[in-house]
Amino acid sequence: GPKVLQIPSHQIIDMGQMVTLNCDPVSNHLYFYWYKQILGQQMEFLVNFYNGKVMEKSKLFKDQFSVERPDGSYFTLKIQPTALEDSAVYFCASSLLTGGDAEQFFGPGTRLTVL
Amino acid sequence: GQQVQQSPASLVLQEGENAELQCNFSTSLNSMQWFYQRPGGSLVSLFYNPSGTKHSGRLTSTTVIKERRSSLHISSSQTTDSGTYLCALETGNTGKLIFGLGTTLQVQP
């Protein structure tokens, strides 16, 4: 099936540093998402993005988080500054549509460790 | 409380047995997806099934909107089926998925 790529697969950084997680979504998809999963816990929605704008964000999407997708490039999640509780696996997903006609395809995740 | 509840939380089978995984939801549904999460963490989409029944090999998914439930049936289980099965619900029009806690399946040889 369609593939979503994520770079890097692992990232270890010191608390307070900035990190950017990169996602290469399915080429013709229009909607992009980030989800967060702490080890052994539930997958949780962070944010979705369409037409250059955030459509919806959860309470987990703190002020230190931002997303963007400059034309033709990666869909990125930036955390600045990072905190210990940001350690988790971050999954990117994309879909062609939403609202009941929109299968989401997920990347393999980026494991972020904040020391 | 949880908008998406999965049962059982865990299941141990002998190879060849069948499994029935349940997903119940307390809110309206636009779409339902079932995922398999590998032990290493990556997600595989199994079904996109807003309503009705879909088949894929040994897997069958049935979503009944009026009863607010979806099920995943695995027939003739294999050891490679071991892992976590997640259901996820889209309720609004933004695409946001709400995940259940998952069912951890272990298939023994």
mmCIF file of C-alpha atoms in Angstrom:
data_model
loop_
_atom_site.group_PDB
_atom_site.id
_atom_site.type_symbol
_atom_site.label_atom_id
_atom_site.label_comp_id
_atom_site.label_asym_id
_atom_site.label_seq_id
_atom_site.Cartn_x
_atom_site.Cartn_y
_atom_site.Cartn_z
ATOM 1 C CA GLY A 1 0.000 0.000 0.000
ATOM 2 C CA PRO A 2 0.911 3.687 0.038
ATOM 3 C CA LYS A 3 3.965 4.489 2.112
ATOM 4 C CA VAL A 4 4.673 7.260 4.577
ATOM 5 C CA LEU A 5 8.320 7.761 5.463
ATOM 6 C CA GLN A 6 9.735 9.284 8.632
ATOM 7 C CA ILE A 7 13.201 10.607 9.308
ATOM 8 C CA PRO A 8 15.004 9.957 11.604
ATOM 9 C CA SER A 9 13.908 6.629 13.065
ATOM 10 C CA HIS A 10 15.553 7.469 16.387
ATOM 11 C CA GLN A 11 16.627 10.755 17.935
ATOM 12 C CA ILE A 12 18.313 11.317 21.284
ATOM 13 C CA ILE A 13 18.646 14.884 22.511
ATOM 14 C CA ASP A 14 19.230 16.805 25.714
ATOM 15 C CA MET A 15 16.330 18.527 27.432
ATOM 16 C CA GLY A 16 15.928 22.091 26.262
ATOM 17 C CA GLN A 17 17.269 21.484 22.776
ATOM 18 C CA MET A 18 15.216 21.840 19.625
ATOM 19 C CA VAL A 19 14.229 18.836 17.533
ATOM 20 C CA THR A 20 12.579 18.536 14.133
ATOM 21 C CA LEU A 21 10.844 15.343 13.087
ATOM 22 C CA ASN A 22 10.368 14.858 9.380
ATOM 23 C CA CYS A 23 7.595 13.107 7.497
ATOM 24 C CA ASP A 24 7.296 12.336 3.808
ATOM 25 C CA PRO A 25 3.556 11.689 3.311
ATOM 26 C CA VAL A 26 1.855 9.819 0.476
ATOM 27 C CA SER A 27 2.405 11.950 -2.608
ATOM 28 C CA ASN A 28 -1.175 12.923 -3.512
ATOM 29 C CA HIS A 29 -2.505 13.182 0.034
ATOM 30 C CA LEU A 30 -3.869 16.458 1.334
ATOM 31 C CA TYR A 31 -4.292 15.924 5.073
ATOM 32 C CA PHE A 32 -1.418 15.326 7.464
ATOM 33 C CA TYR A 33 -1.350 14.228 11.083
ATOM 34 C CA TRP A 34 0.967 13.694 14.027
ATOM 35 C CA TYR A 35 0.231 11.207 16.801
ATOM 36 C CA LYS A 36 2.186 10.509 19.981
ATOM 37 C CA GLN A 37 2.604 7.176 21.751
ATOM 38 C CA ILE A 38 4.442 6.881 25.040
ATOM 39 C CA LEU A 39 5.924 3.408 25.465
ATOM 40 C CA GLY A 40 3.224 0.926 26.447
ATOM 41 C CA GLN A 41 0.481 3.530 26.354
ATOM 42 C CA GLN A 42 -2.325 4.629 24.077
ATOM 43 C CA MET A 43 -1.768 6.268 20.706
ATOM 44 C CA GLU A 44 -2.926 9.896 20.993
ATOM 45 C CA PHE A 45 -3.727 12.534 18.404
ATOM 46 C CA LEU A 46 -1.578 15.663 18.430
ATOM 47 C CA VAL A 47 -2.502 17.756 15.419
ATOM 48 C CA ASN A 48 -3.758 17.729 11.865
ATOM 49 C CA PHE A 49 -2.852 20.001 9.004
ATOM 50 C CA TYR A 50 -4.479 20.907 5.709
ATOM 51 C CA ASN A 51 -3.839 23.554 3.099
ATOM 52 C CA GLY A 52 -1.035 25.116 5.102
ATOM 53 C CA LYS A 53 -2.990 25.401 8.337
ATOM 54 C CA VAL A 54 -3.610 23.530 11.565
ATOM 55 C CA MET A 55 -7.189 22.219 11.529
ATOM 56 C CA GLU A 56 -7.363 20.783 15.016
ATOM 57 C CA LYS A 57 -4.931 20.222 17.859
ATOM 58 C CA SER A 58 -5.180 18.361 21.132
ATOM 59 C CA LYS A 59 -4.156 19.515 24.589
ATOM 60 C CA LEU A 60 -0.944 17.510 24.099
ATOM 61 C CA PHE A 61 0.072 19.943 21.359
ATOM 62 C CA LYS A 62 1.835 22.387 23.633
ATOM 63 C CA ASP A 63 2.990 25.890 22.741
ATOM 64 C CA GLN A 64 6.483 24.475 22.226
ATOM 65 C CA PHE A 65 5.188 22.412 19.297
ATOM 66 C CA SER A 66 4.796 23.630 15.733
ATOM 67 C CA VAL A 67 4.070 22.042 12.368
ATOM 68 C CA GLU A 68 4.615 23.116 8.815
ATOM 69 C CA ARG A 69 4.929 21.818 5.294
ATOM 70 C CA PRO A 70 6.724 24.181 2.964
ATOM 71 C CA ASP A 71 5.755 23.482 -0.657
ATOM 72 C CA GLY A 72 6.908 20.111 -1.901
ATOM 73 C CA SER A 73 8.931 19.269 1.168
ATOM 74 C CA TYR A 74 8.554 17.327 4.372
ATOM 75 C CA PHE A 75 5.712 17.744 6.834
ATOM 76 C CA THR A 76 7.570 18.583 10.034
ATOM 77 C CA LEU A 77 6.952 18.588 13.756
ATOM 78 C CA LYS A 78 9.252 20.909 15.660
ATOM 79 C CA ILE A 79 9.594 20.918 19.433
ATOM 80 C CA GLN A 80 11.423 23.887 20.942
ATOM 81 C CA PRO A 81 12.449 23.551 23.707
ATOM 82 C CA THR A 82 12.080 19.860 24.453
ATOM 83 C CA ALA A 83 11.076 18.498 27.860
ATOM 84 C CA LEU A 84 11.537 15.079 29.454
ATOM 85 C CA GLU A 85 7.845 14.255 28.972
ATOM 86 C CA ASP A 86 8.256 14.640 25.216
ATOM 87 C CA SER A 87 10.029 11.273 25.104
ATOM 88 C CA ALA A 88 7.771 9.058 22.996
ATOM 89 C CA VAL A 89 7.303 7.607 19.536
ATOM 90 C CA TYR A 90 5.842 10.147 17.135
ATOM 91 C CA PHE A 91 3.857 8.821 14.203
ATOM 92 C CA CYS A 92 3.058 10.775 11.093
ATOM 93 C CA ALA A 93 0.026 9.905 8.982
ATOM 94 C CA SER A 94 -1.623 11.206 5.850
ATOM 95 C CA SER A 95 -4.942 10.847 4.083
ATOM 96 C CA LEU A 96 -6.465 11.991 0.829
ATOM 97 C CA LEU A 97 -9.707 13.121 2.409
ATOM 98 C CA THR A 98 -11.456 13.298 5.786
ATOM 99 C CA GLY A 99 -14.979 12.962 7.101
ATOM 100 C CA GLY A 100 -15.688 9.329 6.601
ATOM 101 C CA ASP A 101 -13.942 8.718 3.314
ATOM 102 C CA ALA A 102 -10.371 8.885 4.428
ATOM 103 C CA GLU A 103 -8.146 5.966 5.254
ATOM 104 C CA GLN A 104 -5.055 7.136 7.080
ATOM 105 C CA PHE A 105 -1.660 5.676 6.320
ATOM 106 C CA PHE A 106 0.990 5.748 9.010
ATOM 107 C CA GLY A 107 4.746 6.044 8.940
ATOM 108 C CA PRO A 108 6.999 3.768 10.996
ATOM 109 C CA GLY A 109 7.457 6.366 13.728
ATOM 110 C CA THR A 110 10.341 8.367 15.157
ATOM 111 C CA ARG A 111 11.459 7.334 18.625
ATOM 112 C CA LEU A 112 12.417 10.498 20.509
ATOM 113 C CA THR A 113 14.403 10.249 23.721
ATOM 114 C CA VAL A 114 14.898 13.431 25.730
ATOM 115 C CA LEU A 115 17.621 13.174 28.376
ATOM 116 C CA GLY B 1 -14.293 7.756 30.072
ATOM 117 C CA GLN B 2 -12.829 6.057 27.070
ATOM 118 C CA GLN B 3 -14.671 6.807 23.844
ATOM 119 C CA VAL B 4 -13.212 3.672 22.265
ATOM 120 C CA GLN B 5 -13.062 0.482 24.283
ATOM 121 C CA GLN B 6 -11.362 -2.668 23.107
ATOM 122 C CA SER B 7 -11.785 -6.157 24.474
ATOM 123 C CA PRO B 8 -10.239 -8.362 25.510
ATOM 124 C CA ALA B 9 -7.168 -6.469 26.687
ATOM 125 C CA SER B 10 -5.046 -9.527 26.029
ATOM 126 C CA LEU B 11 -5.526 -12.939 24.484
ATOM 127 C CA VAL B 12 -3.420 -16.074 24.286
ATOM 128 C CA LEU B 13 -4.180 -18.635 21.585
ATOM 129 C CA GLN B 14 -2.747 -21.857 20.328
ATOM 130 C CA GLU B 15 -1.769 -21.766 16.679
ATOM 131 C CA GLY B 16 -4.760 -22.628 14.498
ATOM 132 C CA GLU B 17 -7.384 -21.220 16.862
ATOM 133 C CA ASN B 18 -9.659 -18.352 15.896
ATOM 134 C CA ALA B 19 -9.851 -14.962 17.607
ATOM 135 C CA GLU B 20 -12.600 -12.369 17.884
ATOM 136 C CA LEU B 21 -11.524 -8.865 18.897
ATOM 137 C CA GLN B 22 -14.100 -6.262 19.816
ATOM 138 C CA CYS B 23 -14.181 -2.495 19.610
ATOM 139 C CA ASN B 24 -17.061 -0.549 21.153
ATOM 140 C CA PHE B 25 -17.492 3.176 20.866
ATOM 141 C CA SER B 26 -19.609 5.667 22.760
ATOM 142 C CA THR B 27 -19.840 8.393 20.143
ATOM 143 C CA SER B 28 -20.988 8.791 16.553
ATOM 144 C CA LEU B 29 -18.872 7.323 13.815
ATOM 145 C CA ASN B 30 -17.574 8.647 10.531
ATOM 146 C CA SER B 31 -15.093 5.867 9.969
ATOM 147 C CA MET B 32 -13.352 3.000 11.699
ATOM 148 C CA GLN B 33 -9.866 1.653 11.076
ATOM 149 C CA TRP B 34 -8.174 -1.455 12.397
ATOM 150 C CA PHE B 35 -4.404 -1.519 12.742
ATOM 151 C CA TYR B 36 -1.828 -4.128 13.645
ATOM 152 C CA GLN B 37 1.038 -2.753 15.684
ATOM 153 C CA ARG B 38 4.172 -4.827 15.393
ATOM 154 C CA PRO B 39 6.220 -5.552 18.523
ATOM 155 C CA GLY B 40 8.731 -3.004 17.228
ATOM 156 C CA GLY B 41 6.005 -0.352 17.131
ATOM 157 C CA SER B 42 5.215 0.238 13.457
ATOM 158 C CA LEU B 43 1.556 0.299 12.380
ATOM 159 C CA VAL B 44 -0.017 -1.691 9.574
ATOM 160 C CA SER B 45 -3.474 -0.682 8.387
ATOM 161 C CA LEU B 46 -5.652 -3.791 8.258
ATOM 162 C CA PHE B 47 -9.077 -2.405 7.424
ATOM 163 C CA TYR B 48 -10.755 0.874 6.707
ATOM 164 C CA ASN B 49 -14.303 -0.093 7.475
ATOM 165 C CA PRO B 50 -16.925 2.574 8.209
ATOM 166 C CA SER B 51 -19.742 0.018 7.942
ATOM 167 C CA GLY B 52 -20.488 -3.518 6.893
ATOM 168 C CA THR B 53 -18.149 -6.460 6.499
ATOM 169 C CA LYS B 54 -14.786 -6.633 4.769
ATOM 170 C CA HIS B 55 -12.469 -9.587 4.217
ATOM 171 C CA SER B 56 -8.748 -9.828 3.708
ATOM 172 C CA GLY B 57 -7.231 -13.302 3.740
ATOM 173 C CA ARG B 58 -7.753 -14.771 7.206
ATOM 174 C CA LEU B 59 -9.073 -11.475 8.562
ATOM 175 C CA THR B 60 -12.657 -10.220 8.629
ATOM 176 C CA SER B 61 -13.862 -6.880 9.938
ATOM 177 C CA THR B 62 -17.501 -6.095 10.700
ATOM 178 C CA THR B 63 -18.740 -2.656 11.740
ATOM 179 C CA VAL B 64 -22.340 -2.189 12.926
ATOM 180 C CA ILE B 65 -22.963 1.528 13.297
ATOM 181 C CA LYS B 66 -26.342 1.262 15.048
ATOM 182 C CA GLU B 67 -24.813 -0.959 17.731
ATOM 183 C CA ARG B 68 -21.677 1.199 17.969
ATOM 184 C CA ARG B 69 -19.292 -1.695 17.596
ATOM 185 C CA SER B 70 -16.727 -3.143 15.267
ATOM 186 C CA SER B 71 -15.068 -6.543 15.382
ATOM 187 C CA LEU B 72 -11.981 -8.141 13.928
ATOM 188 C CA HIS B 73 -12.008 -11.882 13.358
ATOM 189 C CA ILE B 74 -8.774 -13.772 12.837
ATOM 190 C CA SER B 75 -9.169 -17.318 11.601
ATOM 191 C CA SER B 76 -6.576 -20.075 11.843
ATOM 192 C CA SER B 77 -4.177 -17.938 13.849
ATOM 193 C CA GLN B 78 -0.427 -18.135 13.257
ATOM 194 C CA THR B 79 2.480 -17.228 15.500
ATOM 195 C CA THR B 80 3.220 -14.297 13.203
ATOM 196 C CA ASP B 81 -0.173 -12.799 14.131
ATOM 197 C CA SER B 82 1.216 -12.004 17.591
ATOM 198 C CA GLY B 83 1.216 -8.302 18.394
ATOM 199 C CA THR B 84 -1.194 -5.538 19.319
ATOM 200 C CA TYR B 85 -4.404 -4.817 17.432
ATOM 201 C CA LEU B 86 -5.738 -1.290 17.586
ATOM 202 C CA CYS B 87 -9.056 0.110 16.500
ATOM 203 C CA ALA B 88 -9.428 3.820 15.804
ATOM 204 C CA LEU B 89 -12.495 5.953 15.321
ATOM 205 C CA GLU B 90 -12.990 9.123 13.333
ATOM 206 C CA THR B 91 -15.951 11.079 14.682
ATOM 207 C CA GLY B 92 -15.676 14.567 13.214
ATOM 208 C CA ASN B 93 -14.700 15.959 9.850
ATOM 209 C CA THR B 94 -11.085 16.782 10.583
ATOM 210 C CA GLY B 95 -9.727 13.262 10.283
ATOM 211 C CA LYS B 96 -8.679 13.047 13.916
ATOM 212 C CA LEU B 97 -8.509 9.387 14.982
ATOM 213 C CA ILE B 98 -9.324 8.300 18.521
ATOM 214 C CA PHE B 99 -7.575 5.054 19.386
ATOM 215 C CA GLY B 100 -8.515 2.287 21.752
ATOM 216 C CA LEU B 101 -6.015 0.818 24.202
ATOM 217 C CA GLY B 102 -5.573 -2.250 22.019
ATOM 218 C CA THR B 103 -5.752 -6.017 22.304
ATOM 219 C CA THR B 104 -2.435 -7.785 22.770
ATOM 220 C CA LEU B 105 -2.508 -11.147 21.036
ATOM 221 C CA GLN B 106 -0.044 -13.924 21.662
ATOM 222 C CA VAL B 107 -0.224 -17.005 19.451
ATOM 223 C CA GLN B 108 1.719 -19.950 20.775
ATOM 224 C CA PRO B 109 3.073 -22.753 18.564
#
